[in-house]
């Protein structure tokens, strides 16, 4: 409880000290009973496996509900630009885990960090659409959707490269950039790529940054207990000022198939 209270104090202090062009919050723990998130679909404050208490995570799906999907959205709108000017730079980091049930180790489908225009989920569906879009809205420019997906199921109809990848999504779950999950380390012989199995149940940390001067999105992932890798997994030139509106909402979405999977977010920081 103390961790939760400290987190909320930090969060609200940042509201009062910041201006419209600066926004910052830091969740070290997600407790039950706060009004800082709106939940859609099957998302909720994460239960412990015994179902009797809360885990301290955001749960995006319910592992006992086949084809479960949901969204957890921070309730306050965030200013990403003003008067149609250039987009503000922003960065976010969070710890996540994707845990299949041990009796059914085939996972699906994944989770995503996203930025959307409304605090609703009227356009999201499950399976490969990750509760971000649906079959009819996928790819529509009016979505004004930016997302980074952590996908553990290969849906070839949506252009997935494999069943363990990270991708940047613009208005669609057909990623504009997609790479195998992993992280880089420097060795005596140069850069070494280390595979990460997203559906291992281990906790991983993700860092997402947008440089508004160079219009570059960088995505880095690594083991949660280690420091941030020096080399990003993805660096992609994308002009988000053509995608995001002046005021947007941000949060997380996830979905699963017939298998039993837990999609959880354990902490989260955001700053622009």
Short mmCIF file of C-alpha atoms in Angstrom, two decimals:
data_model
loop_
_atom_site.label_atom_id
_atom_site.label_comp_id
_atom_site.label_asym_id
_atom_site.label_seq_id
_atom_site.Cartn_x
_atom_site.Cartn_y
_atom_site.Cartn_z
CA UNK A 1 0.00 0.00 0.00
CA UNK A 2 2.85 2.39 0.78
CA UNK A 3 4.27 1.95 -2.73
CA UNK A 4 0.88 2.73 -4.21
CA UNK A 5 0.46 5.92 -2.15
CA UNK A 6 3.94 7.19 -3.01
CA UNK A 7 3.24 6.58 -6.68
CA UNK A 8 0.02 8.58 -6.58
CA UNK A 9 1.69 11.47 -4.73
CA UNK A 10 4.37 11.63 -7.41
CA UNK A 11 1.73 11.47 -10.12
CA UNK A 12 -0.47 14.25 -8.78
CA UNK A 13 2.52 16.46 -7.96
CA UNK A 14 3.57 16.27 -11.56
CA UNK A 15 0.10 17.44 -12.62
CA UNK A 16 0.34 20.60 -10.52
CA UNK A 17 3.94 21.42 -11.39
CA UNK A 18 3.74 20.77 -15.11
CA UNK A 19 2.38 23.00 -17.85
CA UNK A 20 0.20 21.96 -20.76
CA UNK A 21 3.31 21.23 -22.78
CA UNK A 22 4.89 18.94 -20.15
CA UNK A 23 3.46 15.76 -18.75
CA UNK A 24 5.06 13.16 -16.53
CA UNK A 25 3.93 10.25 -14.36
CA UNK A 26 5.47 7.19 -12.77
CA UNK A 27 3.51 4.14 -11.65
CA UNK A 28 5.63 1.78 -9.58
CA UNK A 29 2.60 -0.27 -8.59
CA UNK A 30 -1.00 -0.65 -9.74
CA UNK A 31 -3.36 -0.88 -6.80
CA UNK A 32 -7.02 -1.66 -6.66
CA UNK A 33 -9.53 1.10 -6.07
CA UNK A 34 -7.93 4.07 -7.81
CA UNK A 35 -9.71 6.09 -10.47
CA UNK A 36 -6.66 6.65 -12.66
CA UNK A 37 -7.50 4.01 -15.26
CA UNK A 38 -10.53 3.14 -17.31
CA UNK A 39 -10.86 -0.55 -18.16
CA UNK A 40 -12.50 -1.90 -21.29
CA UNK A 41 -13.27 -5.44 -22.28
CA UNK A 42 -11.63 -7.89 -19.88
CA UNK A 43 -8.89 -5.60 -18.55
CA UNK A 44 -8.73 -5.13 -14.78
CA UNK A 45 -6.39 -4.72 -11.83
CA UNK A 46 -4.49 -7.97 -11.93
CA UNK A 47 -5.62 -10.78 -9.62
CA UNK A 48 -3.26 -13.22 -7.97
CA UNK A 49 -3.54 -16.78 -9.33
CA UNK A 50 -5.64 -17.71 -6.29
CA UNK A 51 -8.15 -15.01 -7.22
CA UNK A 52 -8.27 -13.76 -3.63
CA UNK A 53 -6.00 -10.71 -3.83
CA UNK A 54 -4.44 -8.27 -6.29
CA UNK A 55 -1.05 -8.75 -7.91
CA UNK A 56 -0.12 -5.08 -8.31
CA UNK A 57 -0.23 -5.33 -12.11
CA UNK A 58 -2.58 -4.22 -14.87
CA UNK A 59 -4.12 -7.36 -16.36
CA UNK A 60 -5.15 -6.90 -19.99
CA UNK A 61 -6.82 -10.30 -20.41
CA UNK A 62 -8.47 -12.91 -18.19
CA UNK A 63 -6.66 -16.18 -18.57
CA UNK A 64 -9.72 -18.30 -17.84
CA UNK A 65 -11.77 -16.61 -20.59
CA UNK A 66 -11.05 -17.91 -24.13
CA UNK A 67 -10.47 -15.15 -26.71
CA UNK A 68 -10.25 -12.57 -23.93
CA UNK A 69 -9.13 -9.04 -24.83
CA UNK A 70 -9.11 -5.63 -23.17
CA UNK A 71 -7.67 -2.17 -22.71
CA UNK A 72 -6.38 -0.24 -19.69
CA UNK A 73 -6.29 3.50 -20.47
CA UNK A 74 -4.92 6.32 -18.33
CA UNK A 75 -7.94 8.53 -17.71
CA UNK A 76 -6.35 11.95 -18.29
CA UNK A 77 -5.84 13.24 -21.85
CA UNK A 78 -2.27 14.21 -22.74
CA UNK A 79 -1.25 17.11 -24.95
CA UNK A 80 1.06 15.83 -27.69
CA UNK A 81 1.18 19.08 -29.67
CA UNK A 82 -0.49 22.50 -29.69
CA UNK A 83 -2.17 24.39 -32.51
CA UNK A 84 -1.20 21.76 -35.06
CA UNK A 85 2.47 22.48 -34.43
CA UNK A 86 5.27 19.94 -34.33
CA UNK A 87 4.75 16.96 -32.08
CA UNK A 88 6.42 17.08 -28.68
CA UNK A 89 9.10 14.48 -28.02
CA UNK A 90 8.04 11.77 -25.59
CA UNK A 91 9.38 8.67 -23.91
CA UNK A 92 7.87 5.84 -21.95
CA UNK A 93 9.03 2.66 -20.25
CA UNK A 94 7.20 -0.23 -18.64
CA UNK A 95 7.69 -3.77 -17.34
CA UNK A 96 5.50 -6.51 -18.79
CA UNK A 97 5.06 -10.27 -18.81
CA UNK A 98 3.18 -12.74 -21.01
CA UNK A 99 2.58 -16.01 -19.18
CA UNK A 100 0.88 -19.01 -20.80
CA UNK A 101 -0.77 -21.55 -18.55
CA UNK A 102 1.60 -24.45 -17.92
CA UNK A 103 -0.97 -26.99 -19.12
CA UNK A 104 -1.52 -25.07 -22.35
CA UNK A 105 1.83 -23.53 -23.37
CA UNK A 106 0.64 -22.28 -26.79
CA UNK A 107 0.27 -18.52 -26.28
CA UNK A 108 -1.63 -15.86 -28.11
CA UNK A 109 -1.77 -13.19 -29.14
CA UNK A 110 0.14 -10.43 -27.39
CA UNK A 111 -0.01 -6.95 -25.90
CA UNK A 112 0.71 -3.39 -26.99
CA UNK A 113 1.43 0.10 -25.72
CA UNK A 114 -0.77 2.54 -27.61
CA UNK A 115 -1.78 6.18 -28.13
CA UNK A 116 -5.38 6.78 -29.29
CA UNK A 117 -7.79 9.74 -29.64
CA UNK A 118 -10.50 8.56 -27.21
CA UNK A 119 -10.80 6.88 -23.85
CA UNK A 120 -12.96 4.11 -25.29
CA UNK A 121 -12.68 0.65 -26.81
CA UNK A 122 -15.48 0.71 -29.35
CA UNK A 123 -13.19 -0.26 -32.23
CA UNK A 124 -11.03 -3.00 -30.70
CA UNK A 125 -11.35 -6.75 -31.10
CA UNK A 126 -9.33 -9.75 -30.01
CA UNK A 127 -7.05 -12.33 -31.58
CA UNK A 128 -4.44 -10.73 -33.86
CA UNK A 129 -6.10 -7.33 -33.64
CA UNK A 130 -4.79 -7.04 -30.04
CA UNK A 131 -7.83 -5.01 -28.93
CA UNK A 132 -6.42 -2.09 -30.98
CA UNK A 133 -8.59 -2.24 -34.11
CA UNK A 134 -11.00 -4.64 -35.75
CA UNK A 135 -11.36 -6.21 -39.17
CA UNK A 136 -13.17 -3.23 -40.70
CA UNK A 137 -11.21 -0.42 -39.02
CA UNK A 138 -7.74 -1.94 -39.49
CA UNK A 139 -5.66 0.44 -41.60
CA UNK A 140 -8.11 3.36 -41.58
CA UNK A 141 -6.33 6.75 -41.32
CA UNK A 142 -9.05 8.09 -39.02
CA UNK A 143 -7.85 5.68 -36.33
CA UNK A 144 -5.03 8.09 -35.39
CA UNK A 145 -3.40 5.09 -33.73
CA UNK A 146 0.22 4.68 -32.71
CA UNK A 147 1.19 1.43 -31.01
CA UNK A 148 4.15 -0.79 -30.30
CA UNK A 149 3.12 -4.44 -30.26
CA UNK A 150 4.72 -7.40 -28.52
CA UNK A 151 3.24 -10.24 -30.53
CA UNK A 152 3.52 -13.95 -29.66
CA UNK A 153 1.36 -15.41 -32.43
CA UNK A 154 2.07 -15.46 -36.15
CA UNK A 155 -0.99 -14.31 -38.05
CA UNK A 156 0.14 -14.34 -41.66
CA UNK A 157 -3.03 -12.57 -42.80
CA UNK A 158 -1.82 -9.55 -40.77
CA UNK A 159 1.75 -9.72 -42.04
CA UNK A 160 3.34 -11.15 -38.88
CA UNK A 161 6.96 -12.20 -39.49
CA UNK A 162 6.96 -14.89 -36.76
CA UNK A 163 5.41 -15.76 -33.40
CA UNK A 164 7.86 -13.72 -31.31
CA UNK A 165 8.29 -10.18 -32.60
CA UNK A 166 8.10 -6.47 -31.77
CA UNK A 167 6.45 -4.08 -34.21
CA UNK A 168 5.52 -0.45 -34.72
CA UNK A 169 1.87 -0.01 -35.70
CA UNK A 170 0.39 3.06 -37.39
CA UNK A 171 -3.42 2.95 -37.75
CA UNK A 172 -3.13 -0.81 -38.31
CA UNK A 173 -1.82 -4.01 -36.76
CA UNK A 174 0.01 -4.64 -40.04
CA UNK A 175 3.24 -3.24 -38.61
CA UNK A 176 5.25 -0.67 -40.57
CA UNK A 177 8.38 -2.14 -38.96
CA UNK A 178 8.66 -5.55 -37.32
CA UNK A 179 11.69 -7.43 -35.96
CA UNK A 180 12.42 -10.58 -34.00
CA UNK A 181 12.29 -10.04 -30.25
CA UNK A 182 15.63 -9.61 -28.50
CA UNK A 183 18.28 -7.15 -27.36
CA UNK A 184 21.84 -6.16 -28.28
CA UNK A 185 24.96 -6.37 -26.15
CA UNK A 186 28.47 -5.19 -27.00
CA UNK A 187 31.19 -7.86 -26.91
CA UNK A 188 34.86 -7.91 -27.87
CA UNK A 189 33.84 -9.07 -31.32
CA UNK A 190 31.13 -6.45 -31.81
CA UNK A 191 27.39 -6.38 -31.27
CA UNK A 192 25.74 -9.64 -30.20
CA UNK A 193 22.00 -10.23 -30.59
CA UNK A 194 20.29 -12.02 -27.70
CA UNK A 195 16.91 -13.65 -28.28
CA UNK A 196 14.06 -12.95 -25.85
CA UNK A 197 11.04 -15.23 -25.81
CA UNK A 198 8.20 -12.83 -25.09
CA UNK A 199 5.84 -15.57 -23.88
CA UNK A 200 8.28 -17.08 -21.38
CA UNK A 201 6.47 -15.63 -18.37
CA UNK A 202 9.60 -13.66 -17.45
CA UNK A 203 9.41 -9.93 -16.78
CA UNK A 204 10.85 -7.75 -19.54
CA UNK A 205 11.26 -3.99 -19.73
CA UNK A 206 10.49 -1.90 -22.80
CA UNK A 207 11.62 1.64 -23.62
CA UNK A 208 9.87 3.64 -26.37
CA UNK A 209 11.09 7.09 -27.41
CA UNK A 210 10.09 9.58 -30.09
CA UNK A 211 12.58 12.20 -31.33
CA UNK A 212 10.55 14.99 -32.90
CA UNK A 213 13.57 16.64 -34.53
CA UNK A 214 14.54 13.60 -36.57
CA UNK A 215 11.05 11.98 -36.63
CA UNK A 216 12.51 8.74 -35.26
CA UNK A 217 10.87 6.12 -33.04
CA UNK A 218 13.22 3.90 -31.07
CA UNK A 219 12.16 0.75 -29.24
CA UNK A 220 14.40 -1.15 -26.85
CA UNK A 221 13.62 -4.22 -24.75
CA UNK A 222 15.61 -6.18 -22.22
CA UNK A 223 15.47 -8.20 -19.02
CA UNK A 224 13.63 -6.27 -16.32
CA UNK A 225 16.40 -6.64 -13.72
CA UNK A 226 19.14 -5.32 -16.03
CA UNK A 227 19.86 -1.81 -17.25
CA UNK A 228 18.66 -0.52 -20.59
CA UNK A 229 20.67 -1.93 -23.55
CA UNK A 230 22.77 0.69 -25.32
CA UNK A 231 21.52 -0.22 -28.79
CA UNK A 232 17.77 -0.05 -29.66
CA UNK A 233 16.03 -3.05 -31.12
CA UNK A 234 14.17 -0.77 -33.57
CA UNK A 235 14.95 2.69 -34.95
CA UNK A 236 12.40 3.79 -37.52
CA UNK A 237 11.80 7.11 -39.24
CA UNK A 238 8.08 7.83 -38.77
CA UNK A 239 6.47 11.28 -38.68
CA UNK A 240 3.95 10.89 -35.87
CA UNK A 241 2.79 14.50 -36.24
CA UNK A 242 0.73 13.24 -39.20
CA UNK A 243 -0.84 10.53 -37.03
CA UNK A 244 -1.42 11.95 -33.55
CA UNK A 245 -3.86 14.72 -32.71
CA UNK A 246 -3.25 17.57 -30.27
CA UNK A 247 -4.79 15.66 -27.36
CA UNK A 248 -4.58 11.89 -27.04
CA UNK A 249 -4.95 9.06 -24.52
CA UNK A 250 -2.40 6.38 -23.78
CA UNK A 251 -2.44 2.92 -22.24
CA UNK A 252 -2.13 -0.78 -22.95
CA UNK A 253 -4.12 -3.41 -24.83
CA UNK A 254 -3.89 -7.17 -25.13
CA UNK A 255 -5.68 -10.21 -26.46
CA UNK A 256 -5.45 -13.98 -26.47
CA UNK A 257 -6.86 -16.87 -28.44
CA UNK A 258 -8.25 -20.15 -27.19
CA UNK A 259 -5.20 -20.75 -24.98
CA UNK A 260 -4.87 -19.52 -21.41
CA UNK A 261 -2.48 -16.55 -21.12
CA UNK A 262 -1.82 -13.75 -18.62
CA UNK A 263 -0.85 -10.37 -20.13
CA UNK A 264 0.35 -8.04 -17.37
CA UNK A 265 1.93 -4.60 -16.99
CA UNK A 266 3.90 -4.21 -13.74
CA UNK A 267 5.10 -0.59 -13.80
CA UNK A 268 4.97 2.38 -16.16
CA UNK A 269 6.59 5.76 -16.67
CA UNK A 270 5.69 8.41 -19.26
CA UNK A 271 7.10 11.83 -20.04
CA UNK A 272 6.74 14.43 -22.80
#
